[in-house]
XYZ file of C-alpha atoms in Angstrom:
336
model
C 20.265 -29.459 41.749
C 20.373 -31.214 38.374
C 23.999 -30.208 37.961
C 24.807 -31.718 41.369
C 23.124 -35.040 40.467
C 24.959 -35.124 37.154
C 28.246 -34.566 38.972
C 27.460 -37.399 41.400
C 26.618 -39.798 38.561
C 29.768 -38.778 36.713
C 31.784 -39.536 39.836
C 30.144 -42.939 40.231
C 30.831 -43.732 36.575
C 34.454 -42.683 36.936
C 34.913 -44.828 40.051
C 33.283 -47.807 38.314
C 35.595 -47.386 35.313
C 38.639 -47.227 37.581
C 37.447 -50.352 39.450
C 37.012 -52.272 36.176
C 40.452 -51.247 34.948
C 42.128 -52.143 38.242
C 40.355 -55.502 38.362
C 41.311 -56.217 34.745
C 44.951 -55.432 35.460
C 44.861 -57.728 38.475
C 43.511 -60.724 36.528
C 46.340 -63.279 36.527
C 47.976 -64.933 33.562
C 47.842 -68.722 33.519
C 50.244 -71.004 31.662
C 49.295 -74.594 30.953
C 51.010 -77.287 28.913
C 50.678 -80.914 27.957
C 50.814 -83.432 25.146
C 48.402 -83.601 22.231
C 48.572 -84.979 18.676
C 52.028 -86.400 19.428
C 53.444 -82.959 20.233
C 53.620 -80.405 23.060
C 51.185 -77.590 23.652
C 51.816 -74.415 25.661
C 48.992 -71.981 26.294
C 49.156 -68.708 28.226
C 46.058 -66.612 28.862
C 44.768 -63.888 31.169
C 41.714 -65.158 32.980
C 40.449 -65.652 36.491
C 40.312 -69.443 36.337
C 41.949 -72.662 35.125
C 40.708 -73.765 31.695
C 42.975 -76.769 31.135
C 40.222 -79.374 31.402
C 37.970 -77.481 28.981
C 40.802 -76.969 26.502
C 41.815 -80.618 26.577
C 38.203 -81.719 26.149
C 37.929 -79.543 23.051
C 41.186 -80.939 21.672
C 39.915 -84.467 22.291
C 36.806 -83.706 20.237
C 39.033 -82.274 17.531
C 41.191 -85.426 17.557
C 38.033 -87.502 17.102
C 37.392 -85.651 13.874
C 40.699 -85.105 12.093
C 43.375 -87.420 13.479
C 44.415 -90.168 11.018
C 46.102 -91.941 13.947
C 42.743 -92.332 15.720
C 40.999 -95.375 14.210
C 37.577 -94.090 15.238
C 38.036 -90.538 13.922
C 35.910 -89.201 11.104
C 38.850 -88.915 8.729
C 39.924 -92.504 9.441
C 36.421 -93.738 8.706
C 36.354 -91.726 5.482
C 39.647 -93.329 4.472
C 38.009 -96.732 5.041
C 35.118 -95.591 2.814
C 32.548 -95.876 5.589
C 29.290 -93.992 5.167
C 29.466 -91.066 7.568
C 28.228 -87.500 7.853
C 31.144 -85.269 8.803
C 31.167 -82.764 11.666
C 31.863 -79.029 11.623
C 35.571 -79.527 12.411
C 36.055 -81.701 9.353
C 33.902 -79.560 7.071
C 35.696 -76.327 7.980
C 39.099 -77.947 7.472
C 38.079 -79.617 4.204
C 36.557 -76.480 2.678
C 39.511 -74.257 3.568
C 41.921 -76.909 2.285
C 40.132 -76.963 -1.063
C 40.395 -73.180 -1.302
C 44.125 -73.187 -0.558
C 44.714 -76.056 -2.988
C 43.076 -73.970 -5.702
C 45.024 -70.834 -4.749
C 48.364 -72.692 -4.787
C 47.692 -74.667 -7.988
C 47.829 -77.962 -6.140
C 51.022 -77.378 -4.148
C 48.824 -78.048 -1.128
C 46.640 -81.143 -1.399
C 44.974 -83.232 1.331
C 44.779 -86.264 -0.977
C 48.548 -86.627 -0.459
C 48.021 -89.428 2.093
C 48.911 -92.456 -0.103
C 52.114 -90.771 -1.271
C 53.102 -89.674 2.237
C 52.484 -93.205 3.482
C 54.519 -94.926 0.775
C 57.484 -92.634 1.426
C 57.283 -93.409 5.161
C 56.035 -89.992 6.309
C 52.341 -90.711 6.762
C 50.077 -92.544 9.163
C 50.957 -95.951 7.694
C 54.383 -97.536 7.394
C 55.660 -97.389 3.831
C 58.426 -98.894 1.771
C 60.783 -97.029 -0.512
C 58.758 -96.784 -3.749
C 59.829 -97.196 -7.365
C 58.693 -94.937 -10.211
C 55.880 -97.303 -11.231
C 54.439 -97.156 -7.717
C 54.620 -93.370 -7.691
C 52.904 -93.158 -11.082
C 50.085 -95.401 -9.854
C 49.576 -93.312 -6.697
C 49.515 -90.081 -8.691
C 46.366 -91.414 -10.346
C 44.562 -91.094 -7.008
C 46.243 -87.877 -5.834
C 44.295 -84.759 -6.778
C 42.158 -82.511 -4.610
C 39.772 -82.087 -7.549
C 38.814 -85.771 -7.218
C 37.075 -85.286 -3.850
C 34.192 -83.071 -2.810
C 31.821 -82.528 0.073
C 28.122 -83.091 -0.663
C 25.570 -82.650 2.126
C 28.268 -83.266 4.727
C 29.551 -86.453 3.060
C 32.872 -86.884 1.269
C 32.462 -88.080 -2.296
C 35.522 -89.635 -3.964
C 36.056 -90.298 -7.645
C 38.091 -93.364 -6.663
C 37.638 -95.340 -3.413
C 41.432 -95.706 -3.110
C 41.750 -91.961 -2.454
C 42.801 -91.248 1.125
C 42.894 -87.942 2.959
C 45.422 -86.474 5.352
C 44.929 -83.096 7.013
C 48.251 -83.311 8.857
C 49.585 -80.228 7.077
C 46.667 -78.067 8.151
C 44.892 -79.657 11.130
C 47.446 -78.666 13.755
C 47.122 -75.029 12.754
C 43.360 -75.360 12.761
C 43.451 -76.876 16.275
C 45.224 -73.715 17.455
C 42.376 -71.643 16.005
C 39.866 -73.901 17.766
C 41.486 -73.307 21.164
C 41.749 -69.580 20.434
C 38.034 -69.531 19.644
C 37.286 -71.216 22.979
C 39.293 -68.530 24.789
C 37.504 -65.795 22.832
C 34.144 -67.179 23.945
C 35.339 -66.740 27.535
C 35.966 -63.059 26.804
C 39.744 -63.515 27.029
C 41.586 -60.746 25.184
C 45.213 -61.579 25.999
C 46.532 -65.034 25.152
C 48.983 -67.140 23.186
C 48.193 -70.668 21.987
C 51.143 -72.785 20.838
C 50.586 -76.357 19.626
C 53.751 -77.897 18.254
C 55.082 -74.540 17.091
C 51.878 -73.391 15.392
C 50.703 -70.257 17.153
C 47.906 -67.774 17.582
C 48.612 -64.696 19.686
C 46.265 -61.929 20.719
C 46.598 -58.826 22.845
C 49.540 -58.476 25.217
C 51.669 -60.749 27.376
C 51.990 -60.519 31.154
C 54.617 -57.763 30.782
C 52.201 -55.715 28.664
C 54.280 -56.305 25.563
C 53.748 -58.179 22.307
C 54.185 -61.942 22.285
C 57.741 -62.892 21.315
C 58.105 -65.906 19.030
C 61.410 -67.494 18.080
C 62.116 -69.037 14.672
C 64.608 -71.885 14.902
C 67.613 -72.245 12.660
C 66.918 -75.123 10.239
C 69.672 -77.417 11.480
C 69.293 -81.151 10.739
C 67.866 -82.328 14.041
C 65.491 -85.279 13.880
C 65.393 -85.494 17.704
C 64.473 -81.787 18.132
C 67.408 -81.279 20.482
C 68.875 -78.204 18.804
C 66.731 -75.133 19.418
C 69.103 -72.422 18.190
C 67.141 -69.279 17.315
C 67.442 -67.647 13.900
C 65.317 -64.591 14.704
C 62.635 -63.284 17.056
C 59.238 -62.037 15.942
C 56.786 -59.955 17.972
C 53.225 -61.046 17.317
C 49.695 -60.063 18.223
C 46.275 -60.649 16.666
C 47.583 -63.145 14.109
C 48.396 -66.781 13.444
C 51.872 -68.140 12.710
C 53.094 -71.479 11.386
C 56.464 -72.846 10.290
C 57.178 -75.766 8.001
C 60.637 -77.218 7.460
C 62.490 -80.306 6.315
C 65.211 -80.239 8.957
C 63.585 -82.560 11.511
C 61.516 -85.121 9.622
C 63.747 -86.859 7.068
C 65.833 -89.947 6.413
C 68.815 -91.004 4.307
C 68.858 -93.861 1.799
C 71.876 -94.728 -0.328
C 73.511 -91.492 0.775
C 70.600 -89.289 -0.351
C 68.408 -87.268 1.960
C 64.636 -87.644 1.656
C 62.571 -84.972 3.392
C 58.976 -85.335 4.536
C 57.555 -82.655 2.241
C 56.074 -84.469 -0.753
C 55.142 -82.566 -3.901
C 51.613 -83.832 -4.689
C 52.121 -82.861 -8.319
C 55.195 -85.063 -8.871
C 54.845 -87.656 -6.115
C 58.426 -87.171 -4.899
C 60.001 -85.450 -1.874
C 60.988 -81.881 -2.706
C 64.647 -81.107 -3.390
C 64.565 -77.301 -3.152
C 67.131 -75.151 -1.346
C 64.406 -73.695 0.877
C 64.877 -75.066 4.404
C 61.985 -73.520 6.317
C 58.999 -71.299 5.649
C 57.278 -69.244 8.343
C 53.922 -67.696 7.485
C 51.860 -65.110 9.361
C 48.173 -64.904 8.484
C 44.866 -63.897 10.029
C 44.349 -67.473 11.242
C 46.695 -70.347 11.982
C 44.975 -72.842 9.685
C 45.790 -70.666 6.664
C 49.339 -70.062 7.890
C 49.886 -73.809 8.407
C 48.622 -74.833 4.968
C 50.570 -72.089 3.167
C 53.793 -72.895 5.016
C 53.524 -76.446 3.658
C 52.630 -75.217 0.178
C 55.645 -72.889 0.188
C 57.963 -75.772 1.011
C 56.565 -77.560 -2.034
C 56.840 -74.514 -4.296
C 60.436 -73.582 -3.538
C 61.806 -70.122 -2.850
C 61.118 -68.359 -6.156
C 57.503 -69.455 -6.540
C 56.742 -69.138 -2.817
C 58.168 -65.622 -2.483
C 56.239 -64.495 -5.571
C 53.016 -65.909 -4.094
C 53.632 -64.269 -0.708
C 54.390 -60.886 -2.261
C 51.209 -61.103 -4.340
C 49.004 -61.709 -1.282
C 49.112 -58.743 1.149
C 46.984 -60.574 3.744
C 49.934 -62.845 4.541
C 53.620 -62.402 5.314
C 56.426 -64.922 5.028
C 59.977 -65.501 6.256
C 62.133 -68.023 4.389
C 65.443 -69.589 5.343
C 67.295 -71.199 2.461
C 70.688 -72.590 1.558
C 72.835 -70.755 -0.996
C 75.217 -72.369 -3.493
C 77.886 -72.538 -0.787
C 75.589 -74.255 1.705
C 75.271 -71.176 3.924
C 71.980 -70.054 5.491
C 70.326 -67.065 3.848
C 66.992 -65.398 4.519
C 64.282 -63.760 2.470
C 61.175 -62.131 3.895
C 58.300 -60.037 2.649
C 58.248 -56.310 3.346
C 55.278 -56.767 5.659
C 57.284 -59.122 7.871
C 59.453 -56.213 9.004
C 56.734 -54.927 11.336
C 57.010 -58.142 13.355
C 60.784 -57.906 13.710
C 61.895 -55.878 16.771
C 64.587 -53.295 16.140
C 66.232 -53.878 19.530
């Protein structure tokens, strides 16, 4: 009798498991898109419901914390030296930025704002600076001159201004991914302006395929020629490059990546850096730092840190595109 009951319960359990698996496989994938932070977002996820309104509400809260283009945001108020206690978005971004600044010996630095602005690549319109102006701004550019005390930003000099533009977009991707995780979603891809987090499988039960663009001078983002395809899951990806945000003056090209240690736009032969890390905020910040470092220093850093992988496109002495990537990057590169 006991054996019969056990068999019945086993059958019920088996049927329940089959029902759960069938229902899971029948849950549809949704794709939503829109504009945020002056760029395009595309999000695909497997879930029985439309989450666009919730996602956009979360991104609006994020914008209210870290957007320097939002006059009422926390970072804007900090830059105006208003007394304010920061929120969790700002604190997480600030603390991780300080860690990466330390790890990269200042190649990444959120106090870059005055320099980015004066070169015309920030949130304020700048004029082409002379060496004296650069030297004066370097006096207020150093991540070691700001700290967070009891939720408040403390500056050594009130002229110091912050910009999280090189890390916040990646962090916003993590924020959306976290929202999806809280919903129990296991298969998704979040793409905000080319910064990406992917988890699980796509609707064809394969890994998420991500294209890396060739770094062709294209300030209007018209040319989308693909350099290579990566297959990604359970990781964050970010790309930084100087081939879209630049200008020419007196026949010389000035790219938007400013070296916070020198105050000048970088002149390296590295054209783009793609980083894969456990989270997109880290990938975003390191991609920027690598553009500052240049190929030799960046590749040495990437090879010394097994938790990340990197793919670099650079120009050789003949002006031709060449690539360098870490050994770990190979597992993301399909053989077919």
